[in-house]
Coordinates of C-alpha atoms and ligand atoms in Angstrom, one line a residue:
X1 CA 115.0 207.2 -41.1
X2 CA 115.6 203.6 -42.6
X3 CA 113.3 200.7 -41.2
X4 CA 116.0 199.3 -39.0
X5 CA 116.9 202.6 -37.3
X6 CA 113.2 203.2 -37.0
X7 CA 112.8 199.8 -35.0
X8 CA 115.8 200.6 -32.8
X9 CA 114.3 204.0 -32.0
X10 CA 110.9 202.4 -31.1
X11 CA 112.5 199.8 -29.0
X12 CA 114.6 202.3 -27.0
X13 CA 111.5 204.4 -26.4
X14 CA 109.5 201.5 -25.3
X15 CA 112.2 200.2 -23.0
X16 CA 112.5 203.7 -21.3
X17 CA 108.7 204.0 -21.0
X18 CA 108.7 200.3 -19.2
X19 CA 111.8 201.3 -17.1
X20 CA 109.7 204.6 -16.1
X21 CA 106.7 202.4 -15.3
X22 CA 108.8 200.0 -13.1
X23 CA 110.2 203.1 -11.3
X24 CA 106.7 204.6 -10.7
X25 CA 105.5 201.4 -9.2
X26 CA 108.6 201.0 -6.7
X27 CA 110.5 198.0 -6.0
X28 CA 109.9 194.7 -7.8
X29 CA 107.6 196.3 -10.0
X30 CA 105.2 197.4 -7.1
X31 CA 105.1 193.6 -5.8
X32 CA 105.3 193.5 -1.9
X33 CA 108.3 191.2 -0.9
X34 CA 107.1 188.0 0.7
X35 CA 106.8 187.7 4.5
X36 CA 109.2 185.4 6.4
X37 CA 108.2 181.8 6.7
X38 CA 105.4 180.8 8.9
X39 CA 106.8 180.0 12.5
X40 CA 106.9 176.3 12.6
X41 CA 106.4 176.3 16.1
X42 CA 103.0 177.9 15.8
X43 CA 99.9 176.9 13.7
X44 CA 99.5 178.6 10.3
X45 CA 95.8 178.5 10.7
X46 CA 93.5 179.7 13.6
X47 CA 92.3 176.9 15.6
X48 CA 90.7 178.9 18.5
X49 CA 88.4 181.0 16.4
X50 CA 84.6 181.6 16.9
X51 CA 83.3 178.0 16.9
X52 CA 84.6 174.9 18.5
X53 CA 85.0 171.5 16.7
X54 CA 81.9 169.4 16.6
X55 CA 81.7 168.0 20.3
X56 CA 81.8 164.5 21.4
X57 CA 78.7 162.6 22.4
X58 CA 80.0 159.8 24.5
X59 CA 79.2 158.8 28.2
X60 CA 81.6 156.9 30.5
X61 CA 80.4 153.4 31.3
X62 CA 80.9 152.7 35.1
X63 CA 83.9 150.6 35.7
X64 CA 85.0 150.3 32.0
X65 CA 88.0 152.7 32.2
X66 CA 86.5 154.8 29.2
X67 CA 88.3 157.8 30.4
X68 CA 91.4 156.5 29.1
X69 CA 90.0 157.2 25.6
X70 CA 89.0 160.9 26.5
X71 CA 90.3 163.6 24.1
X72 CA 92.0 165.4 26.9
X73 CA 94.1 162.2 27.8
X74 CA 95.0 161.6 24.2
X75 CA 95.9 165.2 23.5
X76 CA 98.3 165.1 26.6
X77 CA 100.2 162.2 24.9
X78 CA 100.0 163.9 21.5
X79 CA 101.6 167.0 23.0
X80 CA 104.6 164.7 24.6
X81 CA 105.0 163.2 21.1
X82 CA 105.1 166.6 19.2
X83 CA 107.6 167.6 22.1
X84 CA 110.0 165.1 20.7
X85 CA 110.1 166.9 17.3
X86 CA 110.6 170.3 18.9
X87 CA 113.6 168.6 20.7
X88 CA 115.0 168.0 17.2
X89 CA 114.4 171.7 16.1
X90 CA 116.1 172.9 19.4
X91 CA 118.9 170.5 18.8
X92 CA 119.6 172.2 15.5
X93 CA 118.5 169.7 13.2
X94 CA 117.9 171.5 9.7
X95 CA 115.4 168.7 8.5
X96 CA 113.8 168.4 11.9
X97 CA 111.0 166.3 13.5
X98 CA 110.7 162.5 14.5
X99 CA 112.8 161.6 11.4
X100 CA 113.4 157.6 11.6
X101 CA 116.8 156.5 13.0
X102 CA 117.4 160.2 14.5
X103 CA 117.7 160.6 18.2
X104 CA 114.4 162.4 18.5
X105 CA 112.9 159.5 16.9
X106 CA 114.5 157.0 19.1
X107 CA 113.5 158.9 22.1
X108 CA 110.1 158.8 21.0
X109 CA 110.1 155.0 20.8
X110 CA 111.9 154.7 24.1
X111 CA 109.0 156.9 25.7
X112 CA 106.3 154.9 24.0
X113 CA 107.8 151.6 25.3
X114 CA 107.8 152.9 28.8
X115 CA 104.4 154.1 28.4
X116 CA 103.3 150.6 27.3
X117 CA 105.0 149.2 30.1
X118 CA 103.4 151.3 32.6
X119 CA 99.9 150.5 31.2
X120 CA 100.8 146.8 32.2
X121 CA 102.2 145.4 28.9
X122 CA 105.1 144.0 30.6
X123 CA 106.9 142.8 27.5
X124 CA 107.1 146.3 25.9
X125 CA 110.4 147.0 24.4
X126 CA 112.2 148.8 21.4
X127 CA 113.4 146.4 18.7
X128 CA 116.0 148.0 16.6
X129 CA 117.0 147.2 13.0
X130 CA 119.9 148.1 10.8
X131 CA 118.8 150.7 8.1
X132 CA 119.7 149.4 4.7
X133 CA 119.8 152.8 2.8
X134 CA 121.6 156.0 3.4
X135 CA 119.8 159.0 5.0
X136 CA 120.1 162.2 3.0
X137 CA 120.7 165.1 5.4
X138 CA 120.5 168.8 4.1
X139 CA 123.0 171.0 6.2
X140 CA 122.4 174.5 4.8
X141 CA 120.6 176.1 2.0
X142 CA 119.5 179.6 0.5
X143 CA 117.2 180.6 -2.4
X144 CA 117.5 184.2 -3.4
X145 CA 115.9 186.2 -6.3
X146 CA 118.5 188.8 -7.3
X147 CA 117.4 192.4 -7.0
X148 CA 118.0 194.8 -10.0
X149 CA 117.2 198.6 -10.1
X150 CA 115.7 197.9 -13.5
X151 CA 112.8 196.4 -11.6
X152 CA 112.1 199.7 -9.9
X153 CA 113.9 201.6 -7.5
X154 CA 115.0 200.1 -4.2
X155 CA 114.6 196.4 -5.7
X156 CA 117.0 194.5 -3.4
X157 CA 117.7 190.9 -3.6
X158 CA 114.9 188.7 -1.7
X159 CA 115.6 185.4 0.3
X160 CA 112.8 183.0 0.1
X161 CA 112.6 182.0 3.6
X162 CA 110.3 179.2 3.1
X163 CA 112.4 177.5 0.6
X164 CA 112.9 173.9 1.8
X165 CA 115.5 171.6 -0.1
X166 CA 113.9 168.2 -1.3
X167 CA 115.7 164.9 -0.7
X168 CA 118.7 163.8 -2.9
X169 CA 120.0 167.4 -3.8
X170 CA 124.0 167.5 -3.9
X171 CA 125.9 170.2 -2.6
X172 CA 125.8 172.9 -5.2
X173 CA 125.5 176.5 -5.7
X174 CA 124.3 178.0 -9.0
X175 CA 122.6 181.3 -10.4
X176 CA 120.3 181.1 -13.5
X177 CA 117.4 182.9 -15.0
X178 CA 113.8 181.9 -13.8
X179 CA 111.1 180.6 -16.0
X180 CA 107.6 179.8 -14.9
X181 CA 106.4 176.3 -16.3
X182 CA 102.8 176.2 -15.2
X183 CA 102.2 172.7 -13.6
X184 CA 105.2 171.1 -15.2
X185 CA 103.0 169.0 -17.8
X186 CA 104.0 168.5 -21.5
X187 CA 101.3 170.9 -22.3
X188 CA 102.7 173.6 -20.1
X189 CA 106.1 173.0 -21.5
X190 CA 105.3 173.2 -25.2
X191 CA 107.1 175.9 -26.7
X192 CA 109.1 176.7 -23.5
X193 CA 112.8 176.0 -23.2
X194 CA 113.7 175.3 -19.5
X195 CA 117.5 174.4 -20.4
X196 CA 119.8 176.1 -18.0
X197 CA 117.1 177.8 -16.2
X198 CA 115.6 177.5 -12.7
X199 CA 111.9 176.4 -13.5
X200 CA 109.2 177.3 -11.1
X201 CA 106.2 175.1 -11.2
X202 CA 102.7 175.6 -9.4
X203 CA 101.9 172.6 -7.1
X204 CA 98.4 172.0 -6.2
X205 CA 97.7 170.0 -2.9
X206 CA 94.7 168.2 -4.0
X207 CA 93.8 167.9 -1.3
X208 CA 97.3 167.3 -0.1
X209 CA 100.7 166.7 -1.6
X210 CA 99.9 163.1 -1.5
X211 CA 97.2 163.7 -4.1
X212 CA 99.0 166.3 -6.3
X213 CA 99.0 165.7 -9.9
X214 CA 102.4 167.6 -10.0
X215 CA 104.3 164.6 -8.4
X216 CA 107.4 163.9 -10.4
X217 CA 107.1 167.1 -12.5
X218 CA 110.3 168.5 -10.9
X219 CA 112.4 165.4 -11.9
X220 CA 111.0 165.7 -15.6
X221 CA 112.0 169.3 -15.8
X222 CA 115.4 168.5 -14.8
X223 CA 115.6 165.7 -17.4
X224 CA 114.6 168.4 -20.0
X225 CA 117.6 170.5 -19.0
X226 CA 116.4 172.6 -16.2
X227 CA 119.3 173.6 -13.7
X228 CA 117.0 173.6 -10.8
X229 CA 113.5 173.7 -9.9
X230 CA 111.1 175.6 -7.4
X231 CA 107.9 173.7 -6.6
X232 CA 105.5 176.6 -5.3
X233 CA 102.9 174.9 -3.3
X234 CA 99.4 176.6 -3.5
X235 CA 98.9 176.6 0.3
X236 CA 98.0 178.9 3.2
X237 CA 100.8 181.1 4.8
X238 CA 104.5 180.5 4.0
X239 CA 104.8 177.0 5.1
X240 CA 107.7 174.6 4.8
X241 CA 107.3 171.4 2.9
X242 CA 109.3 168.2 2.5
X243 CA 108.2 165.3 0.2
X244 CA 110.3 163.0 -2.0
X245 CA 107.8 163.1 -4.9
X246 CA 108.9 166.7 -5.5
X247 CA 112.7 166.0 -5.5
X248 CA 114.8 165.8 -8.7
X249 CA 117.7 163.5 -7.9
X250 CA 121.0 165.3 -7.3
X251 CA 119.9 168.7 -9.0
X252 CA 118.8 171.3 -6.6
X253 CA 115.0 171.1 -6.0
X254 CA 113.2 173.3 -3.4
X255 CA 109.6 173.6 -2.3
X256 CA 108.3 177.1 -1.1
X257 CA 105.2 178.1 0.7
X258 CA 102.2 180.0 -0.6
X259 CA 103.4 183.6 -0.2
X260 CA 107.0 182.9 -1.5
X261 CA 105.2 181.1 -4.5
X262 CA 102.9 184.1 -5.1
X263 CA 105.8 186.5 -5.1
X264 CA 107.6 184.4 -7.6
X265 CA 104.8 184.1 -10.0
X266 CA 104.0 187.9 -9.6
X267 CA 107.6 189.2 -10.5
X268 CA 108.0 186.6 -13.3
X269 CA 104.9 187.9 -15.0
X270 CA 105.8 191.5 -14.4
X271 CA 109.3 191.1 -15.7
X272 CA 108.1 189.3 -18.7
X273 CA 105.8 192.3 -19.3
X274 CA 108.5 194.7 -18.9
X275 CA 110.7 192.6 -21.4
X276 CA 113.2 192.0 -18.6
X277 CA 112.6 188.3 -17.9
X278 CA 116.1 187.5 -19.0
X279 CA 117.4 189.8 -16.4
X280 CA 115.3 188.0 -13.6
X281 CA 117.7 185.5 -12.0
X282 CA 117.8 183.2 -8.7
X283 CA 120.5 181.6 -6.9
X284 CA 120.2 178.2 -5.4
X285 CA 122.6 177.2 -2.7
X286 CA 122.5 173.8 -0.9
X287 CA 125.1 171.7 1.1
X288 CA 124.0 168.2 2.0
X289 CA 125.4 164.8 3.1
X290 CA 124.5 161.2 3.1
X291 CA 124.5 159.3 6.4
X292 CA 125.1 155.6 6.3
X293 CA 125.3 152.8 9.1
X294 CA 122.2 154.0 10.9
X295 CA 119.9 152.2 13.3
X296 CA 116.1 152.5 13.5
X297 CA 113.4 150.9 15.4
X298 CA 109.9 149.7 16.4
X299 CA 108.5 149.9 19.8
X300 CA 106.5 146.5 20.4
X301 CA 104.2 145.2 23.1
X302 CA 101.5 142.6 23.6
X303 CA 98.3 142.1 25.7
X304 CA 98.1 138.3 25.7
X305 CA 95.1 136.6 24.6
X306 CA 93.4 133.2 24.9
X307 CA 95.1 132.4 21.5
X308 CA 98.6 133.3 20.3
X309 CA 97.2 134.4 17.1
X310 CA 97.6 138.1 16.8
X311 CA 95.8 141.2 15.8
X312 CA 98.3 143.8 15.1
X313 CA 97.5 147.5 16.0
X314 CA 100.1 149.7 14.5
X315 CA 101.0 153.4 14.2
X316 CA 104.0 154.9 12.7
X317 CA 106.0 156.9 15.3
X318 CA 108.2 158.9 12.8
X319 CA 107.2 162.2 11.0
X320 CA 108.3 165.5 9.6
X321 CA 108.3 168.7 11.6
X322 CA 105.8 168.5 14.4
X323 CA 103.8 165.9 12.6
X324 CA 100.8 166.4 14.8
X325 CA 98.4 164.6 12.7
X326 CA 101.0 162.4 10.7
X327 CA 101.4 160.6 12.9
X328 CA 101.4 161.8 16.6
X329 CA 97.6 161.6 16.3
X330 CA 97.6 157.8 15.5
X331 CA 100.5 157.1 18.0
X332 CA 98.6 159.0 20.8
X333 CA 95.4 156.9 19.9
X334 CA 97.4 153.6 19.9
X335 CA 98.7 154.3 23.4
X336 CA 95.1 155.2 24.6
X337 CA 93.8 152.0 23.1
X338 CA 96.7 149.9 24.8
X339 CA 95.9 151.4 28.1
X340 CA 92.2 150.9 27.7
X341 CA 92.5 147.3 26.4
X342 CA 95.0 146.4 29.2
X343 CA 92.1 147.0 31.7
X344 CA 89.5 144.8 29.7
X345 CA 89.1 141.0 30.2
X346 CA 91.7 139.0 28.2
X347 CA 91.0 139.2 24.6
X348 CA 90.5 136.1 22.4
X349 CA 93.5 136.9 20.3
X350 CA 96.8 138.4 21.4
X351 CA 96.8 142.1 20.7
X352 CA 100.2 143.1 19.4
X353 CA 100.9 147.0 19.5
X354 CA 103.5 148.3 17.1
X355 CA 104.9 152.0 17.2
X356 CA 106.7 151.7 13.9
X357 CA 109.6 153.1 12.3
X358 CA 107.4 154.2 9.6
X359 CA 107.7 154.1 5.7
X360 CA 109.0 157.7 5.1
X361 CA 112.7 156.3 5.1
X362 CA 115.3 155.7 6.0
X363 CA 114.3 152.2 6.4
X364 CA 110.8 150.5 6.8
X365 CA 109.6 149.9 10.3
X366 CA 106.6 147.3 9.4
X367 CA 108.9 145.5 6.8
X368 CA 111.8 145.2 9.4
X369 CA 109.2 143.9 12.0
X370 CA 108.0 141.3 9.6
X371 CA 111.3 140.2 8.9
X372 CA 112.4 139.9 12.7
X373 CA 109.2 138.0 13.5
X374 CA 108.7 135.0 11.3
X375 CA 106.1 133.9 13.5
X376 CA 103.7 136.5 12.3
X377 CA 103.4 135.1 8.8
X378 CA 100.9 132.2 9.9
X379 CA 100.2 133.8 13.3
X380 CA 98.4 137.0 12.2
X381 CA 94.7 137.4 11.8
X382 CA 94.3 141.0 11.0
X383 CA 96.6 144.3 11.0
X384 CA 94.8 147.6 11.9
X385 CA 96.8 150.7 11.1
X386 CA 96.2 154.1 13.0
X387 CA 97.4 157.0 10.7
X388 CA 96.4 160.6 10.3
X389 CA 93.1 160.0 12.3
X390 CA 91.9 163.3 13.1
X391 CA 93.0 166.3 11.2
X392 CA 90.6 169.3 11.3
X393 CA 89.7 170.1 7.6
X394 CA 91.1 173.1 5.8
X395 CA 88.9 174.3 3.1
X396 CA 89.0 177.2 0.6
X397 CA 86.9 179.9 2.1
X398 CA 84.8 182.8 0.5
X399 CA 87.2 185.7 0.4
X400 CA 89.8 186.1 -2.4
X401 CA 93.4 186.0 -0.9
X402 CA 95.5 189.3 -1.7
X403 CA 99.1 187.9 -1.4
X404 CA 98.3 184.1 -2.1
X405 CA 96.6 182.1 -4.7
X406 CA 92.8 181.9 -5.0
X407 CA 90.5 181.9 -1.9
X408 CA 91.8 182.2 1.4
X409 CA 91.8 179.1 3.6
X410 CA 89.5 178.4 6.4
X411 CA 89.4 175.7 9.3
X412 CA 86.2 173.6 9.3
X413 CA 84.7 172.6 12.7
X414 CA 84.9 168.8 11.5
X415 CA 87.6 166.7 10.8
X416 CA 88.7 165.8 7.0
X417 CA 86.8 162.8 5.7
X418 CA 89.0 159.6 5.8
X419 CA 89.3 156.9 3.2
X420 CA 88.3 153.5 4.6
X421 CA 90.5 150.5 3.4
X422 CA 89.8 146.8 3.9
X423 CA 92.4 144.9 1.8
X424 CA 90.3 141.8 1.3
X425 CA 87.0 143.7 1.3
X426 CA 85.5 141.4 4.0
X427 CA 81.9 142.3 4.2
X428 CA 82.2 141.8 7.9
X429 CA 84.8 144.5 8.4
X430 CA 83.3 146.8 6.1
X431 CA 80.0 146.5 8.2
X432 CA 82.1 147.2 11.3
X433 CA 83.4 150.4 9.6
X434 CA 79.9 151.6 8.8
X435 CA 79.7 152.2 12.9
X436 CA 82.4 154.8 12.4
X437 CA 80.3 157.6 10.8
X438 CA 76.8 156.2 12.2
X439 CA 77.8 155.6 15.8
X440 CA 81.1 157.4 16.4
X441 CA 80.6 160.5 14.3
X442 CA 83.8 159.7 12.5
X443 CA 84.0 161.6 9.1
X444 CA 84.7 159.0 6.3
X445 CA 84.0 158.8 2.6
X446 CA 80.8 157.2 1.5
X447 CA 82.8 154.6 -0.2
X448 CA 85.3 152.0 1.2
X449 CA 87.7 149.9 -0.9
X450 CA 90.8 147.6 -0.8
X451 CA 93.4 150.3 -1.2
X452 CA 95.6 151.1 1.9
X453 CA 98.2 153.7 1.5
X454 CA 100.7 154.7 4.3
X455 CA 102.3 152.2 6.7
X456 CA 100.7 149.1 5.9
X457 CA 102.9 148.6 2.8
X458 CA 105.4 146.9 5.0
X459 CA 103.0 144.3 6.3
X460 CA 101.7 143.3 2.7
X461 CA 104.1 140.2 2.5
X462 CA 102.2 138.7 5.5
X463 CA 99.2 138.2 3.1
X464 CA 96.6 138.8 5.9
X465 CA 93.8 141.3 6.0
X466 CA 94.7 144.8 6.8
X467 CA 92.5 147.7 7.5
X468 CA 92.6 151.4 8.3
X469 CA 91.3 154.9 7.8
X470 CA 93.6 157.5 6.6
X471 CA 93.6 160.9 5.2
X472 CA 96.0 163.7 4.3
X473 CA 95.2 167.2 4.0
X474 CA 96.5 170.6 3.1
X475 CA 99.4 170.5 5.6
X476 CA 100.5 167.0 4.9
X477 CA 104.3 166.8 5.1
X478 CA 104.6 170.5 6.1
X479 CA 105.3 172.7 9.0
X480 CA 101.6 173.5 9.4
X481 CA 100.9 169.9 10.5
X482 CA 101.0 171.0 14.3
X483 CA 99.8 170.0 17.6
X484 CA 96.6 172.3 17.2
X485 CA 95.7 170.9 13.9
X486 CA 94.3 167.7 15.5
X487 CA 91.1 168.4 17.8
X488 CA 90.8 166.4 21.0
X489 CA 87.2 165.6 20.0
X490 CA 88.6 163.9 16.6
X491 CA 91.1 162.0 18.4
X492 CA 88.4 160.8 20.9
X493 CA 86.0 159.8 18.1
X494 CA 88.7 157.8 16.6
X495 CA 90.0 156.1 19.7
X496 CA 86.5 155.1 20.8
X497 CA 85.6 153.8 17.4
X498 CA 89.1 151.7 17.1
X499 CA 88.3 150.2 20.6
X500 CA 84.9 149.0 19.2
X501 CA 86.5 147.8 16.0
X502 CA 89.2 145.9 17.9
X503 CA 86.7 144.3 20.4
X504 CA 84.3 143.3 17.7
X505 CA 86.9 141.8 15.2
X506 CA 88.5 140.1 18.2
X507 CA 85.3 138.3 19.3
X508 CA 84.1 137.5 15.8
X509 CA 84.5 134.2 14.2
X510 CA 87.8 134.3 12.3
X511 CA 86.3 133.2 8.9
X512 CA 84.4 136.5 9.0
X513 CA 87.7 138.6 9.0
X514 CA 89.2 136.3 6.3
X515 CA 86.2 136.1 4.2
X516 CA 86.4 138.2 1.1
X517 CA 84.3 140.2 -1.2
X518 CA 80.9 138.8 -1.9
X519 CA 80.7 136.4 1.1
X520 CA 77.8 136.7 3.6
X521 CA 78.2 138.8 6.8
X522 CA 76.2 139.1 9.9
X523 CA 73.9 142.0 9.1
X524 CA 74.8 144.9 11.4
X525 CA 71.9 146.3 13.4
X526 CA 70.5 149.4 12.1
X527 CA 70.9 151.4 15.4
X528 CA 74.0 151.9 17.5
X529 CA 72.9 149.5 20.2
X530 CA 76.3 147.6 20.2
X531 CA 78.4 150.5 20.1
X532 CA 79.3 151.4 23.5
X533 CA 79.8 154.7 25.4
X534 CA 77.4 156.8 23.1
X535 CA 75.0 159.3 24.8
Ligands
ZN601 ZN1 103.6 160.9 6.0
ZN602 ZN1 101.7 158.7 7.9

């Protein structure tokens, strides 16, 4: 036998051994097909397990209407707000939730304005604005991995049910081989050719998509010639995700949940080991449209103060899917605060409450508000933003997951730690924030800084101090951000602290709010004696 014939014989024998091996193991090289997507009406995690969230330790002060800030009252509003998202789901919106400029979002604003009016804020109204940019709307889609009997007997085409298209994708249908591209870094791509292929990359929410190092990787892969990208999120269950930072222009880019991602990674590896990677193909289908000429809005109301100078209290009213924490939590706390503060003696400053059109697009609620109210430029003392205020922390557990990546996820009894931001680093404001963990049991980082992500961007042109606490967790911008993900106790902690923050900032000399880093502040008492309502 010559050398060439010998090699051919060896190859044929090897191929039949591998084929036999695949048949031995069953369909998909013995890999269980992934489950359906996690039901977006229900939590992915268990929120009623053995232990309850850390309890609240507040007493009601007689005659002060503290009950308006009780966790149960806040959760009632949060349920109503999440209900507007479910209205969108029932209406058949494919990308559902309280998306700015949609009917469900406008209903949220109208309801918020009517609640503010009922609380005694008589000027409450919805202010609309024209959205300057188009809104991308997906109508239908499908991501399938093609079955091939060579992968084992009974290998049938699998539809990845958690596949969710990312913004910008044009109407398309294509079939191409799959390739795994790690985390999509230059190092991962060294020696790999993604041209004409559908690249799968592993997305690590660290701790959320907001912090993920893989932001922008999908777009870079398309620049290198990939026909499409599947962002496989390392997350619990098989959730839906939507986040523009994982899109790739007009090309079809999808996100899939943890169990679909696990399946893809498994079969790519096993097909490669069997010498059949070139036979492993996926089909991406998408129809989408761009809507123009849209109108969005902000719900606005005030509690008149002794001065017309304003403290703005903002919470964005929009969100994807149920958006239980992002940002039904902040909006419910805003409503509780408005009801509570309307019952208190008139403040020094005018308190302006804004349920905003948000920053997720289309449009920007705070920027539209600032443009419509030139008086805010010189008439605002401080902006306080309520955003993602009380999400229960989800952590890696102690058991290795069998059909997912790494360790299983567990829900903690405590809320996630939040980043405290004070744009001008006013020592007085930073001192006030020290009461959040110390006297109100609010989980924050040990640090505070000038950075403020989220909805405050649209207020930046006012050039006034802005402050918030914010966090984004495992289910940020996903179908796992449900009503149950936010504990009543955490919302109450956030609401009572913010009532304290607003009252203290309102009563303080203005120069303490505007004074920047390094200026002298009144030292805060070491105990919680000026914090109210604490047992
Ligand atoms: Zn968000
Ligand atoms: Zn948000």
